[in-house]
Amino acid sequence: MNKIKTIISAISTIFPSRMRIPLMNLLGYKINPKARLKIFSVILAREISIDAFAKVDSFVVIAGLDKLIMKEYSAIQRFTYISGNYLFKINKRSMVGSRCVINAGAGDVEIGEYSAFAPRSSIYTHGTFLPATLGYPTTNNGIKIGDYCWIMQSSSIGPGVIIESNSIILPGSSIVKISLVIW
């Protein structure tokens, strides 16, 4: 993202949607005029595609992404922080709750249709700097959450996890590995 685009995008955070969206579209982004970018929401990405009726609430920070895709009626609620240098995609009628932290620094993050990622939850696509010889995870990979999933509050999703469609993750869960179990 070049510096002029970054500066104009950052300054546009003080404008309401009806002024901000045409300005951002002039910069080369693809934002539907019926989308809602609330005042004081920071969106800095190389490519942005936001469909009709998608909503980014106030005090959301989306920084450094390669690509942001929000399908129709999707929502990112206030005080959420999304960062990294890969893709973040939220499909139609899905929601990221308030105060979530999503890091797409080591792989793409995709949330399926009609899925909810509840408040205070986190997604990390990278492992740790701590030594693998002591059992610490070193996986760096994207995360996919299927359709019709409900990730309840204060849950954490680790790198490389794929949550199948129609899943419910209980509050406070830490998902770091998915194993296939055949009954």
Short mmCIF file of C-alpha atoms in Angstrom, two decimals:
data_model
loop_
_atom_site.label_atom_id
_atom_site.label_comp_id
_atom_site.label_asym_id
_atom_site.label_seq_id
_atom_site.Cartn_x
_atom_site.Cartn_y
_atom_site.Cartn_z
CA MET A 1 0.00 0.00 0.00
CA ASN A 2 1.60 3.25 -1.04
CA LYS A 3 2.01 6.13 1.40
CA ILE A 4 -0.53 8.47 -0.21
CA LYS A 5 -3.20 5.76 -0.16
CA THR A 6 -2.39 5.04 3.49
CA ILE A 7 -2.56 8.69 4.51
CA ILE A 8 -5.86 9.33 2.70
CA SER A 9 -7.36 6.11 4.11
CA ALA A 10 -6.27 7.09 7.63
CA ILE A 11 -7.65 10.62 7.32
CA SER A 12 -10.95 9.27 5.96
CA THR A 13 -11.69 7.62 9.32
CA ILE A 14 -13.22 10.88 10.55
CA PHE A 15 -15.76 10.96 7.71
CA PRO A 16 -19.21 9.32 7.71
CA SER A 17 -19.86 6.44 5.26
CA ARG A 18 -21.56 8.58 2.63
CA MET A 19 -18.35 10.64 2.23
CA ARG A 20 -15.78 7.99 3.04
CA ILE A 21 -16.87 5.21 0.66
CA PRO A 22 -16.67 7.33 -2.54
CA LEU A 23 -13.26 8.63 -1.42
CA MET A 24 -11.94 5.11 -0.80
CA ASN A 25 -13.36 3.91 -4.13
CA LEU A 26 -11.40 6.71 -5.84
CA LEU A 27 -8.28 5.14 -4.29
CA GLY A 28 -9.07 1.88 -6.12
CA TYR A 29 -10.94 -0.05 -3.44
CA LYS A 30 -14.24 -1.83 -4.17
CA ILE A 31 -16.72 -0.75 -1.51
CA ASN A 32 -20.45 -0.90 -2.21
CA PRO A 33 -22.19 2.42 -1.46
CA LYS A 34 -24.70 0.51 0.70
CA ALA A 35 -21.95 -0.74 3.03
CA ARG A 36 -21.44 1.03 6.37
CA LEU A 37 -18.02 2.13 7.58
CA LYS A 38 -18.64 3.81 10.91
CA ILE A 39 -16.70 6.89 11.94
CA PHE A 40 -13.33 6.15 13.63
CA SER A 41 -12.99 2.68 12.06
CA VAL A 42 -9.49 2.29 10.63
CA ILE A 43 -9.20 0.15 7.50
CA LEU A 44 -5.72 -0.13 5.97
CA ALA A 45 -5.25 -2.96 3.45
CA ARG A 46 -3.67 -3.31 0.03
CA GLU A 47 -6.98 -4.52 -1.48
CA ILE A 48 -10.46 -3.98 -0.03
CA SER A 49 -13.73 -5.49 -1.25
CA ILE A 50 -16.83 -4.76 0.86
CA ASP A 51 -20.30 -5.76 -0.39
CA ALA A 52 -23.71 -4.17 0.22
CA PHE A 53 -24.96 -3.94 3.80
CA ALA A 54 -21.64 -5.11 5.28
CA LYS A 55 -20.74 -3.10 8.38
CA VAL A 56 -17.54 -2.10 10.16
CA ASP A 57 -18.30 -0.51 13.55
CA SER A 58 -16.51 2.40 15.20
CA PHE A 59 -13.13 1.80 16.84
CA VAL A 60 -12.33 -1.25 14.71
CA VAL A 61 -8.71 -1.39 13.53
CA ILE A 62 -7.90 -3.38 10.41
CA ALA A 63 -4.23 -2.86 9.57
CA GLY A 64 -1.65 -4.25 7.18
CA LEU A 65 -3.76 -6.91 5.46
CA ASP A 66 -2.98 -7.94 1.91
CA LYS A 67 -6.70 -8.26 1.18
CA LEU A 68 -9.94 -7.65 3.11
CA ILE A 69 -13.13 -9.23 1.76
CA MET A 70 -16.49 -8.66 3.45
CA LYS A 71 -19.55 -10.22 1.83
CA GLU A 72 -23.10 -8.85 2.10
CA TYR A 73 -24.60 -8.39 5.57
CA SER A 74 -21.34 -9.33 7.32
CA ALA A 75 -20.27 -7.31 10.35
CA ILE A 76 -17.19 -6.51 12.41
CA GLN A 77 -18.13 -5.07 15.78
CA ARG A 78 -16.39 -2.35 17.79
CA PHE A 79 -12.97 -2.59 19.43
CA THR A 80 -11.90 -5.50 17.21
CA TYR A 81 -8.30 -5.60 15.98
CA ILE A 82 -7.43 -7.42 12.74
CA SER A 83 -3.84 -7.43 11.51
CA GLY A 84 -1.38 -9.38 9.41
CA ASN A 85 -0.21 -9.49 5.83
CA TYR A 86 -2.52 -12.14 4.37
CA LEU A 87 -6.22 -12.36 3.45
CA PHE A 88 -9.09 -11.87 5.88
CA LYS A 89 -12.44 -12.93 4.41
CA ILE A 90 -15.80 -12.91 6.16
CA ASN A 91 -18.64 -14.41 4.15
CA LYS A 92 -22.28 -13.33 3.97
CA ARG A 93 -24.32 -12.84 7.13
CA SER A 94 -21.38 -13.62 9.41
CA MET A 95 -20.13 -11.59 12.34
CA VAL A 96 -16.98 -10.91 14.32
CA GLY A 97 -17.95 -9.79 17.83
CA SER A 98 -16.52 -6.90 19.80
CA ARG A 99 -13.03 -6.93 21.32
CA CYS A 100 -11.78 -9.80 19.14
CA VAL A 101 -8.15 -10.12 18.03
CA ILE A 102 -7.47 -11.70 14.66
CA ASN A 103 -3.92 -12.12 13.37
CA ALA A 104 -3.50 -13.11 9.72
CA GLY A 105 0.26 -12.74 9.85
CA ALA A 106 1.13 -16.27 8.74
CA GLY A 107 -1.84 -17.36 6.61
CA ASP A 108 -5.30 -16.54 5.33
CA VAL A 109 -8.28 -16.37 7.71
CA GLU A 110 -11.72 -17.19 6.32
CA ILE A 111 -15.03 -17.19 8.19
CA GLY A 112 -17.86 -19.05 6.41
CA GLU A 113 -21.46 -18.00 5.79
CA TYR A 114 -23.87 -17.48 8.70
CA SER A 115 -21.09 -17.92 11.27
CA ALA A 116 -20.52 -15.94 14.46
CA PHE A 117 -17.21 -15.30 16.15
CA ALA A 118 -18.29 -14.09 19.60
CA PRO A 119 -16.77 -11.24 21.68
CA ARG A 120 -13.29 -11.42 23.22
CA SER A 121 -12.22 -14.35 21.03
CA SER A 122 -8.93 -14.62 19.18
CA ILE A 123 -7.44 -16.16 16.05
CA TYR A 124 -3.69 -16.56 15.58
CA THR A 125 -2.16 -17.97 12.39
CA HIS A 126 1.36 -18.24 13.82
CA GLY A 127 3.05 -20.45 16.36
CA THR A 128 5.40 -19.24 19.05
CA PHE A 129 9.06 -18.27 19.19
CA LEU A 130 9.54 -20.69 22.10
CA PRO A 131 11.53 -23.87 21.31
CA ALA A 132 9.77 -26.69 19.48
CA THR A 133 12.09 -29.12 21.31
CA LEU A 134 10.15 -28.32 24.48
CA GLY A 135 6.80 -29.00 22.82
CA TYR A 136 5.75 -25.49 21.85
CA PRO A 137 3.81 -25.22 18.58
CA THR A 138 5.70 -23.88 15.58
CA THR A 139 2.88 -24.20 13.05
CA ASN A 140 2.31 -21.20 10.81
CA ASN A 141 -0.82 -21.64 8.72
CA GLY A 142 -4.19 -20.12 7.83
CA ILE A 143 -7.49 -20.79 9.58
CA LYS A 144 -10.87 -21.67 8.09
CA ILE A 145 -14.16 -21.53 9.95
CA GLY A 146 -16.98 -23.27 8.06
CA ASP A 147 -20.58 -22.23 7.43
CA TYR A 148 -23.16 -22.05 10.24
CA CYS A 149 -20.55 -22.11 13.02
CA TRP A 150 -20.79 -20.44 16.40
CA ILE A 151 -17.50 -19.73 18.14
CA MET A 152 -18.60 -18.63 21.61
CA GLN A 153 -17.01 -15.86 23.69
CA SER A 154 -13.40 -15.89 24.88
CA SER A 155 -12.38 -18.76 22.60
CA SER A 156 -8.96 -19.03 20.95
CA ILE A 157 -8.25 -20.62 17.58
CA GLY A 158 -4.67 -21.63 16.76
CA PRO A 159 -2.74 -21.88 13.50
CA GLY A 160 -3.81 -24.36 10.83
CA VAL A 161 -7.18 -25.14 12.43
CA ILE A 162 -10.14 -25.92 10.18
CA ILE A 163 -13.50 -25.82 11.95
CA GLU A 164 -16.04 -27.80 9.96
CA SER A 165 -19.45 -26.38 9.07
CA ASN A 166 -22.29 -26.64 11.61
CA SER A 167 -19.91 -26.60 14.60
CA ILE A 168 -20.36 -24.97 17.99
CA ILE A 169 -17.28 -24.13 20.06
CA LEU A 170 -18.07 -23.61 23.75
CA PRO A 171 -17.02 -20.48 25.71
CA GLY A 172 -13.38 -20.27 26.72
CA SER A 173 -12.25 -23.09 24.42
CA SER A 174 -8.74 -23.22 22.98
CA ILE A 175 -8.64 -25.03 19.66
CA VAL A 176 -5.09 -25.73 18.52
CA LYS A 177 -5.50 -28.96 16.60
CA ILE A 178 -8.38 -30.76 14.94
CA SER A 179 -8.17 -34.56 14.89
CA LEU A 180 -10.35 -36.75 12.70
CA VAL A 181 -12.10 -39.33 14.85
CA ILE A 182 -14.09 -42.08 13.13
CA TRP A 183 -16.80 -43.57 15.31
#
